[in-house]
Structures are given as C-alpha cells and as structure tokens.
Short mmCIF file of C-alpha atoms and ligand atoms in Angstrom, two decimals:
data_model
loop_
_atom_site.label_atom_id
_atom_site.label_comp_id
_atom_site.label_asym_id
_atom_site.label_seq_id
_atom_site.Cartn_x
_atom_site.Cartn_y
_atom_site.Cartn_z
CA MET H 1 170.72 32.07 -1.53
CA ALA H 2 171.38 30.86 1.97
CA LEU H 3 172.98 27.81 3.47
CA ILE H 4 170.35 26.04 5.56
CA VAL H 5 170.64 22.98 7.80
CA HIS H 6 167.60 20.76 8.31
CA LYS H 7 167.50 18.10 11.00
CA TYR H 8 164.88 15.34 10.92
CA GLY H 9 164.14 13.18 13.96
CA GLY H 10 163.49 9.45 14.04
CA THR H 11 159.72 9.74 13.64
CA SER H 12 160.12 11.95 10.57
CA MET H 13 162.45 9.30 9.11
CA GLY H 14 160.30 6.41 10.39
CA SER H 15 159.36 4.73 7.10
CA THR H 16 160.19 4.91 3.41
CA GLU H 17 156.98 6.93 2.87
CA ARG H 18 158.08 9.44 5.49
CA ILE H 19 161.60 9.58 4.07
CA SER H 20 160.19 10.41 0.67
CA GLN H 21 158.13 13.23 2.25
CA VAL H 22 161.34 14.55 3.80
CA ALA H 23 163.04 14.35 0.40
CA LYS H 24 160.22 16.32 -1.22
CA ARG H 25 160.43 18.99 1.47
CA VAL H 26 164.21 19.27 1.19
CA ALA H 27 164.00 19.40 -2.61
CA LYS H 28 161.49 22.26 -2.30
CA TRP H 29 164.02 24.24 -0.25
CA ALA H 30 166.84 23.43 -2.66
CA ARG H 31 164.74 24.48 -5.65
CA ALA H 32 164.00 27.77 -3.90
CA GLY H 33 167.74 28.42 -4.29
CA HIS H 34 169.15 27.37 -0.93
CA GLN H 35 172.24 25.27 -0.31
CA MET H 36 170.90 22.40 1.79
CA VAL H 37 172.59 20.24 4.40
CA VAL H 38 170.39 17.63 6.06
CA VAL H 39 171.17 15.77 9.30
CA PRO H 40 168.85 12.82 9.92
CA SER H 41 168.35 10.60 12.95
CA ALA H 42 168.05 6.85 12.59
CA MET H 43 164.59 5.56 11.67
CA SER H 44 162.45 5.59 14.83
CA GLY H 45 163.05 2.60 17.06
CA GLU H 46 166.22 1.61 15.24
CA THR H 47 168.74 2.76 17.86
CA ASN H 48 166.74 0.97 20.56
CA ARG H 49 166.55 -2.15 18.43
CA LEU H 50 170.30 -2.21 17.85
CA LEU H 51 171.17 -1.57 21.49
CA GLY H 52 168.63 -4.26 22.47
CA LEU H 53 170.47 -6.79 20.32
CA ALA H 54 173.72 -5.82 22.00
CA LYS H 55 172.16 -6.33 25.40
CA GLU H 56 171.09 -9.87 24.45
CA LEU H 57 174.67 -10.76 23.69
CA SER H 58 176.33 -8.93 26.56
CA PRO H 59 173.85 -8.53 29.38
CA GLY H 60 176.37 -7.81 32.13
CA SER H 61 178.22 -4.65 33.00
CA VAL H 62 179.68 -2.67 30.15
CA THR H 63 183.45 -2.59 29.69
CA ALA H 64 185.41 -0.06 27.66
CA ASP H 65 185.82 -2.57 24.83
CA GLN H 66 182.10 -3.16 24.77
CA LEU H 67 181.36 0.57 24.70
CA ARG H 68 183.43 0.86 21.56
CA GLU H 69 181.35 -1.81 19.86
CA LEU H 70 178.10 -0.22 20.99
CA ASP H 71 179.05 2.93 19.09
CA MET H 72 180.17 0.90 16.11
CA LEU H 73 176.73 -0.69 16.16
CA ALA H 74 174.50 2.27 16.97
CA ALA H 75 176.14 4.44 14.30
CA THR H 76 174.75 2.15 11.60
CA GLY H 77 171.22 3.44 12.25
CA GLU H 78 172.09 6.90 10.98
CA GLN H 79 174.19 5.55 8.15
CA ALA H 80 171.16 3.67 6.84
CA SER H 81 168.68 6.54 7.15
CA SER H 82 171.13 8.97 5.52
CA ALA H 83 171.69 6.72 2.51
CA LEU H 84 167.94 6.17 2.16
CA LEU H 85 167.33 9.90 2.19
CA ALA H 86 170.00 10.42 -0.49
CA LEU H 87 168.28 7.77 -2.64
CA ALA H 88 164.89 9.41 -2.08
CA LEU H 89 166.26 12.80 -3.12
CA GLN H 90 167.85 11.32 -6.22
CA ALA H 91 164.49 9.74 -7.05
CA GLU H 92 163.03 13.26 -6.86
CA GLY H 93 165.54 14.35 -9.46
CA MET H 94 167.58 16.19 -6.85
CA PRO H 95 171.31 15.40 -6.79
CA ALA H 96 172.33 14.34 -3.29
CA ILE H 97 175.18 12.65 -1.46
CA SER H 98 175.38 11.27 2.07
CA PHE H 99 178.43 11.30 4.33
CA THR H 100 179.01 9.45 7.57
CA GLY H 101 180.61 11.16 10.54
CA TRP H 102 183.97 9.70 9.68
CA GLN H 103 183.78 10.76 6.04
CA VAL H 104 183.17 14.43 6.81
CA PRO H 105 184.93 14.03 9.31
CA VAL H 106 183.17 15.06 12.49
CA ARG H 107 185.96 14.80 15.07
CA THR H 108 185.06 13.96 18.65
CA ASN H 109 186.83 12.95 21.83
CA SER H 110 186.94 9.25 22.71
CA ALA H 111 184.15 9.10 25.28
CA TYR H 112 182.17 6.27 23.68
CA THR H 113 178.39 6.60 23.87
CA LYS H 114 178.68 10.21 25.04
CA ALA H 115 181.40 11.74 22.91
CA ARG H 116 181.75 15.49 22.41
CA ILE H 117 182.32 17.11 19.06
CA GLU H 118 185.70 18.84 18.81
CA SER H 119 185.74 20.00 15.19
CA ILE H 120 184.03 19.53 11.87
CA ASP H 121 185.91 19.69 8.58
CA ASP H 122 183.85 21.58 6.02
CA VAL H 123 185.98 20.98 2.90
CA ARG H 124 184.24 17.92 1.54
CA VAL H 125 180.81 19.23 2.40
CA ARG H 126 181.43 22.55 0.65
CA GLN H 127 182.76 20.82 -2.45
CA ALA H 128 179.61 18.74 -2.69
CA LEU H 129 177.39 21.77 -2.08
CA ASP H 130 179.26 23.74 -4.73
CA SER H 131 178.68 20.97 -7.22
CA GLY H 132 174.95 21.49 -6.71
CA LYS H 133 174.21 18.57 -4.40
CA VAL H 134 172.13 18.35 -1.29
CA VAL H 135 174.50 17.07 1.40
CA ILE H 136 173.30 14.62 4.01
CA ILE H 137 175.42 14.13 7.11
CA THR H 138 174.65 11.35 9.58
CA GLY H 139 173.49 12.60 12.95
CA PHE H 140 174.71 11.22 16.29
CA GLN H 141 178.17 10.04 15.25
CA GLY H 142 181.76 11.05 14.76
CA ILE H 143 185.28 9.70 14.83
CA ASP H 144 188.01 10.08 17.45
CA ASP H 145 191.68 10.78 16.81
CA GLN H 146 192.45 7.03 16.73
CA GLY H 147 189.88 6.46 14.00
CA HIS H 148 187.30 4.82 16.26
CA ILE H 149 183.64 5.52 15.59
CA THR H 150 181.92 7.37 18.43
CA THR H 151 178.36 8.46 19.19
CA LEU H 152 177.16 11.57 20.99
CA GLY H 153 174.63 10.15 23.44
CA ARG H 154 170.92 9.52 23.00
CA GLY H 155 169.21 12.31 21.13
CA GLY H 156 172.62 13.40 19.85
CA SER H 157 171.51 14.13 16.28
CA ASP H 158 170.24 17.51 17.46
CA THR H 159 173.76 18.34 18.55
CA SER H 160 175.19 17.06 15.26
CA ALA H 161 172.87 19.36 13.33
CA VAL H 162 173.70 22.42 15.41
CA ALA H 163 177.43 21.68 15.23
CA VAL H 164 177.24 21.27 11.46
CA ALA H 165 175.33 24.56 11.23
CA ALA H 166 177.98 26.26 13.36
CA ALA H 167 180.86 24.84 11.31
CA LEU H 168 179.27 25.90 8.03
CA LYS H 169 178.06 29.24 9.44
CA ALA H 170 174.59 28.33 8.25
CA HIS H 171 171.91 30.98 8.01
CA GLU H 172 169.58 28.89 10.18
CA CYS H 173 169.30 25.38 11.62
CA LEU H 174 165.78 24.00 11.42
CA ILE H 175 164.98 21.08 13.70
CA TYR H 176 161.99 19.23 12.24
CA THR H 177 160.33 17.08 14.85
CA ASP H 178 157.05 15.50 15.91
CA VAL H 179 155.93 18.54 17.91
CA ASP H 180 155.33 21.91 16.29
CA GLY H 181 157.52 23.93 18.64
CA VAL H 182 158.34 24.73 22.24
CA TYR H 183 155.34 25.11 24.53
CA THR H 184 154.72 27.09 27.71
CA THR H 185 154.46 23.69 29.38
CA ASP H 186 153.60 20.11 28.46
CA PRO H 187 150.16 20.21 26.75
CA ARG H 188 149.42 16.76 28.15
CA VAL H 189 149.41 18.29 31.62
CA VAL H 190 147.91 21.66 30.73
CA PRO H 191 145.68 21.56 27.64
CA GLU H 192 145.80 25.38 27.47
CA ALA H 193 149.57 25.34 26.97
CA ARG H 194 150.57 27.52 24.03
CA ARG H 195 153.35 27.33 21.52
CA LEU H 196 155.96 30.07 21.99
CA LYS H 197 156.83 31.93 18.80
CA THR H 198 160.20 32.77 20.26
CA VAL H 199 162.10 31.68 23.33
CA SER H 200 165.49 32.96 24.39
CA PHE H 201 168.40 30.60 24.30
CA GLU H 202 168.84 30.90 28.08
CA GLU H 203 165.21 30.03 28.75
CA MET H 204 165.45 27.10 26.38
CA LEU H 205 168.51 25.87 28.19
CA GLU H 206 166.67 25.96 31.52
CA MET H 207 163.61 24.30 30.07
CA ALA H 208 165.64 21.60 28.36
CA SER H 209 167.58 20.87 31.52
CA LEU H 210 164.34 20.77 33.46
CA GLY H 211 163.00 18.00 31.35
CA SER H 212 161.25 19.50 28.31
CA LYS H 213 162.52 16.91 25.92
CA VAL H 214 162.18 18.80 22.66
CA LEU H 215 165.92 19.18 22.10
CA GLN H 216 168.98 17.44 23.47
CA ILE H 217 170.36 19.92 25.99
CA ARG H 218 173.85 19.78 24.55
CA SER H 219 172.53 21.06 21.23
CA VAL H 220 171.12 24.12 22.98
CA GLU H 221 174.46 24.73 24.72
CA PHE H 222 176.19 24.43 21.39
CA ALA H 223 173.77 26.83 19.73
CA GLY H 224 174.35 29.32 22.52
CA LYS H 225 178.11 29.08 22.32
CA TYR H 226 178.27 29.52 18.55
CA LYS H 227 175.17 31.71 18.18
CA VAL H 228 173.48 29.35 15.78
CA PRO H 229 169.96 30.53 14.87
CA LEU H 230 167.79 27.58 15.74
CA ARG H 231 164.14 26.84 15.00
CA VAL H 232 162.04 23.91 16.17
CA LEU H 233 159.16 23.08 13.84
CA SER H 234 156.84 20.28 12.82
CA SER H 235 157.74 17.74 10.17
CA PHE H 236 154.07 16.81 9.87
CA THR H 237 152.90 19.84 7.92
CA PRO H 238 152.30 18.96 4.25
CA TRP H 239 155.65 19.04 2.47
CA ASP H 240 154.35 21.43 -0.16
CA ILE H 241 153.19 24.24 2.15
CA ASP H 242 154.40 27.68 1.22
CA ILE H 243 158.09 27.93 2.02
CA GLN H 244 157.78 31.40 3.62
CA GLU H 245 155.05 30.14 5.89
CA GLU H 246 157.12 27.08 6.79
CA ALA H 247 160.21 29.22 7.44
CA ALA H 248 158.27 31.32 9.96
CA SER H 249 156.53 28.43 11.77
CA GLY H 250 157.46 26.66 14.98
CA THR H 251 159.55 28.29 17.71
CA LEU H 252 162.62 30.40 17.06
CA ILE H 253 165.32 30.30 19.72
CA THR H 254 166.67 33.84 19.97
CA PHE H 255 169.86 35.34 21.36
CA GLU H 256 169.08 38.95 22.00
CA GLU H 257 166.19 40.28 23.94
CA ASP H 258 164.01 42.14 21.52
CA GLU H 259 163.66 45.59 23.08
CA GLN H 260 160.46 46.27 21.16
CA MET H 261 158.68 43.28 22.53
CA GLU H 262 156.99 43.34 25.90
CA GLN H 263 158.68 40.39 27.55
CA ALA H 264 156.47 37.99 29.46
CA VAL H 265 157.77 37.70 33.02
CA VAL H 266 157.52 33.93 32.94
CA SER H 267 157.80 32.09 29.63
CA GLY H 268 157.24 28.55 30.74
CA ILE H 269 156.61 26.06 33.52
CA ALA H 270 158.96 23.10 33.53
CA PHE H 271 158.72 20.00 35.67
CA ASN H 272 160.70 16.93 36.35
CA ARG H 273 159.80 13.72 38.13
CA ASP H 274 163.26 12.21 37.88
CA GLU H 275 164.71 13.40 41.15
CA ALA H 276 164.84 12.17 44.73
CA LYS H 277 165.58 14.11 47.90
CA ILE H 278 168.15 13.14 50.53
CA SER H 279 168.62 14.82 53.92
CA VAL H 280 171.44 14.31 56.36
CA MET H 281 170.23 15.52 59.74
CA SER H 282 172.27 17.04 62.57
CA VAL H 283 175.69 17.12 61.01
CA PRO H 284 178.35 19.14 62.85
CA ASP H 285 178.37 22.75 61.61
CA LYS H 286 182.04 23.13 60.79
CA PRO H 287 184.30 23.53 57.75
CA GLY H 288 184.56 20.56 55.41
CA ILE H 289 181.21 18.94 56.05
CA ALA H 290 179.63 19.81 52.69
CA TYR H 291 182.76 18.55 51.03
CA GLN H 292 182.76 15.28 52.98
CA ILE H 293 179.16 14.55 52.03
CA LEU H 294 179.03 15.83 48.47
CA GLY H 295 182.63 14.95 47.65
CA ALA H 296 181.87 11.29 48.29
CA VAL H 297 178.72 11.52 46.21
CA ALA H 298 180.60 13.14 43.33
CA GLN H 299 183.35 10.50 43.60
CA ALA H 300 180.69 7.87 43.01
CA ASN H 301 179.72 9.74 39.85
CA ILE H 302 176.33 10.74 41.19
CA GLU H 303 175.15 14.11 40.00
CA VAL H 304 173.63 16.47 42.53
CA ASP H 305 171.10 19.11 41.62
CA MET H 306 169.59 21.27 44.39
CA ILE H 307 171.56 21.71 47.60
CA ILE H 308 170.32 23.26 50.82
CA GLN H 309 172.08 23.74 54.11
CA ASN H 310 170.19 25.15 57.03
CA ILE H 311 171.51 27.61 59.61
CA SER H 312 172.85 25.78 62.60
CA LYS H 313 171.33 25.24 65.99
CA ASP H 314 173.53 24.08 68.88
CA GLY H 315 176.43 23.56 66.48
CA LYS H 316 174.45 21.16 64.31
CA THR H 317 172.85 21.66 60.93
CA ASP H 318 170.74 19.78 58.38
CA PHE H 319 171.92 19.24 54.87
CA SER H 320 169.62 18.32 51.97
CA PHE H 321 170.15 17.72 48.29
CA THR H 322 168.55 16.04 45.29
CA VAL H 323 169.94 13.37 42.98
CA HIS H 324 168.54 11.52 39.98
CA ARG H 325 166.00 8.94 41.09
CA ASN H 326 168.06 6.16 39.53
CA ASP H 327 170.94 7.08 41.83
CA TYR H 328 168.84 7.40 44.96
CA ALA H 329 169.37 3.96 46.50
CA ARG H 330 173.06 4.01 45.70
CA ALA H 331 173.51 7.46 47.24
CA ILE H 332 171.73 6.46 50.47
CA GLU H 333 173.84 3.30 50.78
CA LEU H 334 177.01 5.24 50.15
CA LEU H 335 176.19 7.83 52.79
CA LYS H 336 175.21 5.22 55.37
CA ASN H 337 178.24 3.03 54.83
CA GLU H 338 181.02 5.37 53.93
CA VAL H 339 180.28 8.92 54.98
CA LEU H 340 178.09 9.08 58.05
CA PRO H 341 180.20 6.94 60.37
CA SER H 342 182.92 9.59 60.31
CA LEU H 343 180.39 12.37 61.02
CA GLY H 344 179.33 11.07 64.39
CA SER H 345 176.52 8.99 62.87
CA PRO H 346 173.87 11.55 62.03
CA GLU H 347 170.68 10.26 60.52
CA VAL H 348 169.95 10.15 56.80
CA THR H 349 166.45 10.25 55.38
CA GLY H 350 165.12 10.59 51.91
CA ASP H 351 162.13 10.66 49.63
CA ALA H 352 161.98 9.45 46.05
CA LYS H 353 158.37 10.53 45.54
CA ILE H 354 159.07 14.16 44.88
CA CYS H 355 159.08 16.33 41.82
CA LYS H 356 160.59 19.62 40.85
CA VAL H 357 158.46 22.36 39.35
CA SER H 358 160.05 25.53 37.96
CA ILE H 359 159.03 28.82 36.50
CA VAL H 360 161.41 30.06 33.82
CA GLY H 361 161.66 33.50 32.24
CA ILE H 362 164.25 36.13 31.40
CA GLY H 363 161.63 38.70 32.41
CA MET H 364 162.28 37.63 36.02
CA ARG H 365 165.52 39.59 35.94
CA SER H 366 163.69 42.89 35.83
CA HIS H 367 160.62 42.10 37.90
CA VAL H 368 160.34 41.72 41.64
CA GLY H 369 157.85 39.52 43.43
CA VAL H 370 157.84 36.75 40.84
CA ALA H 371 158.94 34.05 43.27
CA SER H 372 156.47 35.19 45.92
CA LYS H 373 153.66 35.01 43.38
CA MET H 374 154.72 31.44 42.75
CA PHE H 375 154.70 30.62 46.45
CA ARG H 376 151.31 32.25 46.90
CA SER H 377 149.68 30.27 44.17
CA LEU H 378 151.11 27.02 45.53
CA SER H 379 149.88 27.88 49.00
CA GLU H 380 146.42 28.63 47.64
CA GLU H 381 146.36 25.06 46.39
CA GLY H 382 147.53 23.80 49.78
CA ILE H 383 150.77 22.48 48.31
CA ASN H 384 153.70 22.26 50.70
CA ILE H 385 157.09 23.39 49.40
CA GLN H 386 159.96 21.18 50.56
CA MET H 387 162.92 22.88 48.92
CA ILE H 388 163.47 26.05 46.92
CA SER H 389 166.25 27.10 44.62
CA THR H 390 166.59 30.11 42.39
CA SER H 391 168.72 31.43 39.60
CA GLU H 392 168.50 34.69 37.70
CA ILE H 393 165.84 33.41 35.32
CA LYS H 394 164.32 30.49 37.22
CA THR H 395 162.70 29.56 40.51
CA SER H 396 162.32 25.86 41.31
CA VAL H 397 160.50 24.14 44.12
CA VAL H 398 160.51 20.54 45.26
CA ILE H 399 157.05 19.25 46.18
CA ASP H 400 155.31 15.94 46.72
CA GLU H 401 155.01 14.26 43.33
CA LYS H 402 151.29 13.69 43.74
CA TYR H 403 150.67 17.44 43.45
CA MET H 404 152.75 17.93 40.36
CA GLU H 405 149.96 18.36 37.82
CA LEU H 406 147.97 20.58 40.15
CA ALA H 407 151.01 22.79 40.73
CA VAL H 408 151.86 23.07 37.04
CA ARG H 409 148.27 23.99 36.15
CA ALA H 410 148.00 26.54 38.96
CA LEU H 411 151.27 28.22 37.96
CA HIS H 412 150.42 28.21 34.28
CA LYS H 413 147.26 30.12 35.15
CA ALA H 414 148.82 32.40 37.76
CA PHE H 415 151.41 33.64 35.28
CA ASP H 416 148.82 34.18 32.56
CA LEU H 417 150.37 31.66 30.25
CA ASP H 418 146.91 30.38 29.26
CA HIS H 419 146.25 33.61 27.35
CA ASN H 420 149.25 35.84 26.70
CA GLN H 421 150.64 36.26 23.24
CA ALA H 422 154.13 34.87 22.93
N1 LIG W 1 169.39 7.78 16.94
C1 LIG W 1 169.91 8.34 18.15
C2 LIG W 1 168.97 8.09 19.30
O1 LIG W 1 167.96 7.46 19.14
C3 LIG W 1 170.23 9.79 18.03
C4 LIG W 1 169.06 10.69 17.73
O2 LIG W 1 168.03 10.22 17.25
O3 LIG W 1 169.15 11.87 17.97
O4 LIG W 1 169.22 8.49 20.39
MG1 MG W 2 165.40 13.62 19.27
#
C-alpha cells in the first residue's frame, strides 16, 4: 500500500460529468489499496471568471487591500471543485473528505496572488487517511501567519500537489492533465514531436522556464528540492484502464541519470515568443556600467533574461539584454529617461519581434560540438542568430520571430528527435 497524490487540472474538473470520471479513477486507485490524496484545480474557466468579475468592480491599479480580496475570491474556485469531488466520491461509495488550504493548513508567506508555501501540517490529513477516507486538498491556496487566505499564482495547483506530496512523503505525485506527457517539442509546431517516457528534473526545469506550459515552474523546483517523484499523464484515458498500465503512462520526471540508458544528447527543443531585445550602443567600457543599466531595470521590477556585453573598441562597448515583451516599452522609456543621460547619451535600440529557441539536454554535459551542430543547422536554413547564451544543459539563441517554426523544425530533425526512442 502506498500513499499517492493525484492532481487534476481545470479541464479534468471542467464539468460534473468529468468530476465523476475523476472520482471513478480515484476510487479505482483507492480500491487497489492505496492511500489517496487528491489536489484539484478549479473547474476550467472559473478562476478567469472570478478575476474578471473583480476587474469589473475595480478596473484601476491594484492596491495591497485589493490583492487580499482577489485571493479571497479566487480561492473559492478550488473550494467548490474540491467539495464537488468529495461528493462524487461519496456517490461512488468511497468515503472522502475535502479540506481547504486553511483547514489543513497549508502555510504560506503573505505575498498575495503569488504566495510561497512555507509548511504543510500533515496531522489532519493523516487522521482522515487512517480512517479510510480519500483526502481532497484544494490546490492553489494557503493561509498566511495572520490568517489571511493566499493563492500561489496562476497554475499554482501543480505546486500545491507537489508540496503536499513532499509533506506526506508520498510514493509518487501524478499530475493528470489534458496532454499525455512532456514532448520533445510542441506538437503543434512539429507534428513528429514525441512524448518522452522520462525527462530529468533539470531538463524539465529548463523546458518549463522556456515556455513549455505543462507544469507550473515552481512545482518543478519544489519537486527537485524535495525529490518528489513526479509523473505527468493524461486524464482523458478511460477511467477503468488497467491501473498498472496507467501507472506507467505519461512522462516520469527523474532525478538520477540512469547509467544503463543511452542518454539522448538533446531531449527537447523549447521556444518562447515572450521576449524582446534591447541594446544600448557605445556605452563607456568602465566599471559600474552594467550595474547602472541593469540595476535601474531591476529597480523597476523588470526581469532580465539573456545578457550580452561585447568586447570594447576605442573604450566603448555595446550592451544587449532581453526582457519580457510586456516590459519592453517600459524598459526603453526608463533607459531613455533615467539611465542614458548619465552615460553620455548613448543610443538605445530594440526589437520586440524576436523569439528564443533552445536545445535542452543533460547529454550535452558529456558531448562536445552540440552547440555548433545547432548553429550549423540554423545556418543551413539561412537563419541569422542575434544572441546566444549557454548553460551546462542548454543552448539558446535569439532569432527573428518569423523564423521560429522553421528553426524549431530544423533543430528537431538535426538532433534526431523525430525518431529516437526516449
Ligand atoms: N485555478 C488556478 C488557475 O487557474 C490554479 C490552477 O489551476 O492551477 O490558475
Ligand atoms: Mg495547470
């Protein structure tokens, strides 16, 4: 008998019919002898609906008091879906009880709308499990040390599920979703994309941060920190499929490199259209310049991703970086008005029509020539590379956004992802 955590996303909880399918699936696992904890999202569309109502009543900027109420409001979505799931399980003849974040309690800090989990009390949950009940814990929400309800940010139920699994030392955390696993790249861009049977936690982290939206990135960080075995699988298989088959489906996120297995050099191609590029030309090449430029940007709460500084010529250098596209206009204004005047007025240019394409793979650690293979295949397609950045298990390039699909397809092919076994 193992303790298993299931997480169901909004689509899986999208209607009473779907909720009753979830209940049947969970009951199957419980009847197979497992202790079951289930973390559901709100019914699909519900969080958006609630936040939309809030926007109608307070359209302007959001104050701290308003943020508190947004969490108070948004948390109701998960409270409703959790209670409905408990009712559906009971209708299946399976004893079940639902708990909100503040009943467990799931303790968080006070950062409304993006709170972080600090601890989870397992006493109440274990008591309910020991009395033979399926326990349902609301995703997405918690309570701070003043007793205020908080939420964990959009997509936060993934993180709730992983945190619950960590706190209960669950055997595995299964994330049931509307895709059947993690793919080598987005199948809408490359139809030959394949599902990976396993992906390492580090690769998953890179892919999640690069815009593969299967899991909230914080949940992957959490899983890595607490070594929670995590599997992403489809909630659209028939609920009564063989439990062994179900338990082995989807994509398992692993923590140790399996020595036996021949590791693919590149596991996936990630891409991201959300960034914009900014260049400050001919800044003086002297200490403190990077700080003056990026310090001001950070002060304005604008996150910076890639950063490149060129070698200097005649005591001047060029400095480029990328920001989220939503922050682009604000960053340019800020530089023009507040930073550049004190730098002897160098020129600032930018481009919001770029994209970032990355190859990701832990196999890159032990293979040379991976990046150059990437550059060669882009050059064969006539695609100009504007920026490059690398880490141990990733190489990213910035290119013109109109070549994004071409680049992703070419790289998927060049690294044999169309065929290899995962
Ligand atoms: N219901 C929340 C959202 O829509 C949390 C989640 O579904 O993970 O973002
Ligand atoms: Mg989600």
